[in-house]
């Protein structure tokens, strides 16, 4: 096999995170599997020699610092960080209480930042590393009923794109992953919460959205075990991609985004090109 690497994975107690931990171990790498409930992580990942399970609520910078220290104490390094853990808070923007919107940003945007802040000094010292952050199709395209989740994922992407330029010279790669719908527990009651009704104007659409979202649970086309194996291939490549769009539905969304952006550029191109000071050469 290629060089053995040390992976630190958030949210490894269920869903995609558990599958990533198992795929990474099966490929012969070492894993620091983290989660809010270490016993659940142990149960989900199973026993392995090169496995360290440690507590990490991604909204706690102290947890992040302690998990990184535990990883370095055990394995001496961290080669790959996977910012995987997240929740879904859905609903119409006007019906999502501000504190819930903030909670979504705290978990899905500030959480990955906090864990990465703890890991980066280790990677800079090594002059090598790879930060993989799981975004979403909703990090490429905004959807009705998804403003809080999409705001967090769009933010994650802007932060990751900027970080890429800051850390490349230290030998640290970054990859944004845009999964389509994968059959995990994200749409279960444990992970997803929906805004309570408060604005009558949304009543019919809210009901239709809830029916649609609940119907998706367990029917998502993507297989998280395959995605986990694909991430091992991506991380093992000599020149990891800045972005990995995962699943046929995600590719369709990305292509929709490209054509919409092209159309938006074309629609007012001449107006846009006319905005420089008159003394600026075009
Ligand atoms: N499944 C999809 O269709 C899909 C599509 C696009 C993107 N994604 C993204 O894929 C990633 C994995 O999600 P999933 O589909 O595997 O969902 P999941 O089955 O619901 O798993 C979510 C994981 O995140 C953990 N988590 C939530 N809040 C946490 C916190 N504050 N600290 C630490 N861990 C926390 C959960 O742990 P607990 O057990 O402690 O709650 C759980 O292990 C997420 O970033 C999600 O946004 C998923």
Coordinates of C-alpha atoms and ligand atoms in Angstrom, one line a residue:
X1 CA 0.0 0.0 0.0
X2 CA 0.9 3.7 -0.2
X3 CA 2.2 5.4 2.9
X4 CA 0.2 4.8 6.0
X5 CA -1.6 8.0 7.0
X6 CA -3.3 9.2 10.2
X7 CA -6.9 10.4 9.6
X8 CA -8.9 12.4 12.1
X9 CA -12.7 12.2 11.4
X10 CA -15.5 14.2 13.0
X11 CA -19.0 12.7 13.6
X12 CA -17.8 9.1 13.3
X13 CA -20.5 7.6 15.5
X14 CA -23.0 7.1 12.6
X15 CA -23.7 8.0 9.0
X16 CA -21.0 8.8 6.5
X17 CA -18.4 9.5 9.3
X18 CA -18.6 5.9 10.5
X19 CA -18.3 4.6 7.0
X20 CA -15.3 6.8 6.3
X21 CA -13.6 5.5 9.5
X22 CA -14.1 1.9 8.5
X23 CA -13.0 2.5 4.9
X24 CA -9.8 4.2 6.0
X25 CA -9.0 1.4 8.5
X26 CA -9.7 -1.2 5.8
X27 CA -7.2 0.6 3.5
X28 CA -4.5 0.2 6.2
X29 CA -4.4 3.7 7.6
X30 CA -4.7 4.8 11.2
X31 CA -7.9 6.6 12.4
X32 CA -8.7 9.0 15.2
X33 CA -12.5 8.6 15.2
X34 CA -14.3 11.3 17.1
X35 CA -17.8 12.1 18.2
X36 CA -20.0 13.5 20.9
X37 CA -20.5 10.1 22.3
X38 CA -17.3 8.0 22.2
X39 CA -19.2 4.8 23.1
X40 CA -21.4 5.2 20.0
X41 CA -18.2 5.8 17.9
X42 CA -16.7 2.6 19.3
X43 CA -19.8 0.6 18.5
X44 CA -20.1 2.1 15.0
X45 CA -16.5 1.6 13.9
X46 CA -15.7 -1.6 15.8
X47 CA -12.3 -2.7 17.2
X48 CA -9.1 -2.1 15.3
X49 CA -5.4 -1.8 16.2
X50 CA -4.8 1.6 14.6
X51 CA -7.9 3.2 16.0
X52 CA -8.1 5.9 18.7
X53 CA -11.6 6.9 19.7
X54 CA -12.0 10.3 21.4
X55 CA -14.7 12.7 22.4
X56 CA -15.2 15.7 20.1
X57 CA -18.2 18.0 20.0
X58 CA -17.2 20.2 17.1
X59 CA -18.8 23.3 18.7
X60 CA -16.3 23.1 21.5
X61 CA -12.8 24.5 20.8
X62 CA -11.6 22.8 24.1
X63 CA -12.8 19.4 22.8
X64 CA -11.0 20.1 19.5
X65 CA -7.7 20.9 21.2
X66 CA -8.0 17.8 23.4
X67 CA -8.7 15.5 20.5
X68 CA -5.8 16.9 18.5
X69 CA -3.5 16.4 21.5
X70 CA -4.7 12.9 22.0
X71 CA -4.1 12.1 18.3
X72 CA -0.6 13.5 18.4
X73 CA 0.2 11.7 21.7
X74 CA -0.9 8.4 20.1
X75 CA 0.2 8.6 16.5
X76 CA 2.6 11.5 16.5
X77 CA 1.0 13.3 13.5
X78 CA -2.3 14.0 11.7
X79 CA -2.2 13.7 7.9
X80 CA -5.9 13.9 6.9
X81 CA -8.7 15.8 8.7
X82 CA -12.2 15.1 7.6
X83 CA -14.7 17.8 8.7
X84 CA -17.7 15.5 8.4
X85 CA -20.0 16.2 11.4
X86 CA -23.1 18.3 10.7
X87 CA -26.8 18.6 11.3
X88 CA -29.7 19.8 9.2
X89 CA -32.0 22.6 10.3
X90 CA -34.6 23.2 7.5
X91 CA -37.6 25.4 7.1
X92 CA -38.6 28.7 5.5
X93 CA -36.2 31.5 6.3
X94 CA -39.0 33.6 8.0
X95 CA -40.0 30.6 10.1
X96 CA -36.5 29.7 11.3
X97 CA -36.0 31.4 14.7
X98 CA -32.7 33.4 14.7
X99 CA -31.3 31.3 17.4
X100 CA -31.8 28.1 15.4
X101 CA -30.2 29.7 12.3
X102 CA -27.2 30.6 14.5
X103 CA -27.1 27.1 15.9
X104 CA -26.9 25.8 12.3
X105 CA -24.0 28.1 11.5
X106 CA -22.3 27.2 14.8
X107 CA -22.4 23.5 14.1
X108 CA -22.0 23.3 10.3
X109 CA -19.7 26.3 9.7
X110 CA -17.9 27.4 12.9
X111 CA -17.5 23.8 14.0
X112 CA -15.3 22.7 11.1
X113 CA -13.3 26.0 11.5
X114 CA -12.7 25.3 15.1
X115 CA -11.5 21.8 14.5
X116 CA -9.3 22.9 11.6
X117 CA -7.8 25.7 13.8
X118 CA -6.7 23.0 16.3
X119 CA -5.3 20.7 13.6
X120 CA -3.4 23.2 11.3
X121 CA -0.4 23.9 13.6
X122 CA 0.3 20.1 13.5
X123 CA 0.1 20.1 9.7
X124 CA 2.2 23.2 9.4
X125 CA 4.9 21.7 11.6
X126 CA 4.8 18.5 9.4
X127 CA 4.8 20.7 6.2
X128 CA 2.1 18.3 5.0
X129 CA -1.5 17.5 5.4
X130 CA -5.0 17.3 3.8
X131 CA -8.1 19.0 5.0
X132 CA -11.3 17.5 3.6
X133 CA -14.6 19.3 4.4
X134 CA -17.9 17.7 3.5
X135 CA -20.1 20.4 2.0
X136 CA -23.3 19.5 0.1
X137 CA -25.2 20.1 -3.2
X138 CA -26.6 22.9 -1.1
X139 CA -23.1 24.4 -1.0
X140 CA -23.4 24.9 -4.7
X141 CA -27.0 25.8 -5.2
X142 CA -29.5 27.3 -2.7
X143 CA -32.9 25.6 -2.3
X144 CA -36.3 26.6 -1.0
X145 CA -36.6 25.4 2.7
X146 CA -32.8 25.1 3.0
X147 CA -31.5 28.7 3.7
X148 CA -29.8 27.9 7.0
X149 CA -28.1 24.7 5.9
X150 CA -27.1 26.3 2.5
X151 CA -25.8 29.4 4.2
X152 CA -23.6 27.3 6.4
X153 CA -22.4 25.1 3.5
X154 CA -21.8 28.2 1.2
X155 CA -19.8 29.7 4.1
X156 CA -17.8 26.5 4.5
X157 CA -16.9 26.7 0.8
X158 CA -15.8 30.3 0.8
X159 CA -13.7 29.6 3.9
X160 CA -12.1 26.4 2.4
X161 CA -11.4 28.1 -0.9
X162 CA -9.6 30.9 0.9
X163 CA -7.8 28.6 3.3
X164 CA -6.5 26.6 0.3
X165 CA -4.4 29.6 -0.9
X166 CA -3.2 30.2 2.7
X167 CA -1.8 26.8 3.5
X168 CA -0.7 25.4 0.1
X169 CA 2.8 26.6 0.6
X170 CA 3.0 24.4 3.8
X171 CA 2.2 21.3 1.8
X172 CA -1.4 21.3 3.1
X173 CA -4.0 20.3 0.5
X174 CA -7.7 21.1 0.8
X175 CA -10.7 19.3 -0.7
X176 CA -14.4 20.4 -0.6
X177 CA -16.7 17.4 -1.1
X178 CA -20.2 18.0 -2.5
X179 CA -22.3 14.9 -1.9
X180 CA -25.7 14.6 -3.5
X181 CA -28.3 12.6 -1.5
X182 CA -26.7 9.7 0.3
X183 CA -28.5 7.1 2.5
X184 CA -27.3 8.1 5.9
X185 CA -29.2 9.3 9.0
X186 CA -29.1 13.0 8.1
X187 CA -32.9 13.1 7.5
X188 CA -33.7 11.1 10.6
X189 CA -35.2 12.8 13.7
X190 CA -31.7 12.6 15.4
X191 CA -30.1 14.8 12.8
X192 CA -32.8 16.9 11.1
X193 CA -35.1 19.4 12.6
X194 CA -37.7 21.5 10.9
X195 CA -38.9 25.0 11.7
X196 CA -42.3 25.1 13.4
X197 CA -45.1 26.8 11.5
X198 CA -45.4 30.5 12.3
X199 CA -46.3 32.3 9.0
X200 CA -49.6 31.3 7.3
X201 CA -48.4 32.3 3.9
X202 CA -46.0 29.4 3.8
X203 CA -48.5 26.8 5.2
X204 CA -49.2 24.8 1.9
X205 CA -45.6 24.9 0.7
X206 CA -44.3 23.9 4.1
X207 CA -46.6 20.9 4.2
X208 CA -45.5 19.9 0.7
X209 CA -41.8 20.3 1.7
X210 CA -42.2 18.3 4.9
X211 CA -43.8 15.5 2.9
X212 CA -41.1 15.5 0.3
X213 CA -38.2 15.6 2.9
X214 CA -39.7 12.8 5.0
X215 CA -40.2 10.7 1.9
X216 CA -36.5 11.0 1.0
X217 CA -35.3 9.4 4.2
X218 CA -34.1 5.9 3.4
X219 CA -34.6 6.4 -0.3
X220 CA -31.5 8.5 -1.1
X221 CA -29.7 7.1 -4.2
X222 CA -26.1 7.5 -2.9
X223 CA -24.3 4.7 -1.0
X224 CA -22.2 6.2 1.8
X225 CA -20.0 3.1 1.9
X226 CA -19.0 3.8 -1.7
X227 CA -18.5 7.5 -1.0
X228 CA -16.3 6.6 2.0
X229 CA -14.1 4.4 -0.3
X230 CA -14.0 7.1 -2.9
X231 CA -12.7 9.6 -0.3
X232 CA -9.8 7.2 0.5
X233 CA -8.9 7.2 -3.2
X234 CA -9.1 11.0 -3.4
X235 CA -6.9 11.4 -0.3
X236 CA -4.4 8.9 -1.6
X237 CA -3.9 10.7 -4.9
X238 CA -0.7 12.5 -5.4
X239 CA -2.5 15.7 -6.4
X240 CA -5.8 15.8 -4.5
X241 CA -8.6 17.8 -6.1
X242 CA -9.7 21.1 -4.6
X243 CA -13.3 19.9 -5.0
X244 CA -14.9 16.4 -5.4
X245 CA -18.5 16.4 -6.6
X246 CA -19.9 13.1 -5.4
X247 CA -22.9 11.4 -7.0
X248 CA -24.8 11.8 -10.3
X249 CA -27.3 14.1 -8.7
X250 CA -24.5 16.3 -7.4
X251 CA -22.9 16.4 -10.8
X252 CA -26.3 17.5 -12.3
X253 CA -26.5 20.3 -9.7
X254 CA -22.9 21.5 -10.5
X255 CA -23.7 21.5 -14.2
X256 CA -26.9 23.5 -13.5
X257 CA -24.8 26.0 -11.5
X258 CA -22.2 26.4 -14.3
X259 CA -24.9 27.1 -16.9
X260 CA -26.8 29.5 -14.6
X261 CA -23.6 31.4 -13.9
X262 CA -22.8 31.5 -17.6
X263 CA -26.3 32.8 -18.4
X264 CA -26.0 35.4 -15.6
X265 CA -22.6 36.6 -16.9
X266 CA -24.1 36.9 -20.5
X267 CA -27.3 38.6 -19.5
X268 CA -25.7 41.9 -18.5
X269 CA -22.2 41.5 -19.8
X270 CA -22.0 44.9 -21.7
X271 CA -23.4 46.7 -18.7
X272 CA -21.0 45.0 -16.4
X273 CA -18.0 45.8 -18.7
X274 CA -19.0 49.5 -18.7
X275 CA -18.4 50.1 -15.0
X276 CA -14.7 51.1 -14.9
X277 CA -13.6 54.7 -14.5
X278 CA -13.4 56.4 -17.9
X279 CA -9.6 56.8 -17.5
X280 CA -9.1 53.1 -17.0
X281 CA -7.9 51.2 -20.1
X282 CA -10.2 48.3 -20.9
Ligands
LIG1 N1 -26.5 12.3 3.6 C1 -26.6 13.2 2.7 O1 -27.5 13.1 1.8 C2 -25.7 14.4 2.6 C3 -25.8 15.2 1.5 C4 -25.0 16.3 1.4 C5 -24.1 16.5 2.4 N2 -24.0 15.7 3.5 C6 -23.1 16.0 4.6 O2 -22.4 14.8 4.9 C7 -21.9 15.0 6.2 C8 -22.2 13.7 7.0 O3 -23.6 13.7 7.3 P1 -24.4 12.3 7.3 O4 -25.2 12.3 6.0 O5 -23.5 11.2 7.6 O6 -25.4 12.6 8.5 P2 -25.8 11.8 9.8 O7 -26.0 10.4 9.5 O8 -26.9 12.5 10.4 O9 -24.5 11.9 10.7 C9 -24.1 13.2 11.2 C10 -23.0 13.0 12.2 O10 -22.6 14.3 12.7 C11 -22.5 14.2 14.1 N3 -22.7 15.5 14.7 C12 -23.7 16.4 14.6 N4 -23.5 17.5 15.4 C13 -22.2 17.3 16.0 C14 -21.4 18.0 16.9 N5 -21.8 19.2 17.4 N6 -20.2 17.5 17.2 C15 -19.8 16.3 16.7 N7 -20.5 15.6 15.9 C16 -21.7 16.0 15.6 C17 -23.5 13.2 14.5 O11 -23.2 12.8 15.8 P3 -24.3 12.4 16.9 O12 -24.6 11.0 16.8 O13 -23.6 12.8 18.2 O14 -25.5 13.3 16.6 C18 -23.3 12.2 13.4 O15 -22.3 11.3 13.7 C19 -22.5 16.3 6.8 O16 -21.5 17.3 6.7 C20 -23.7 16.5 5.9 O17 -24.0 17.9 5.8 C21 -24.8 14.6 3.6

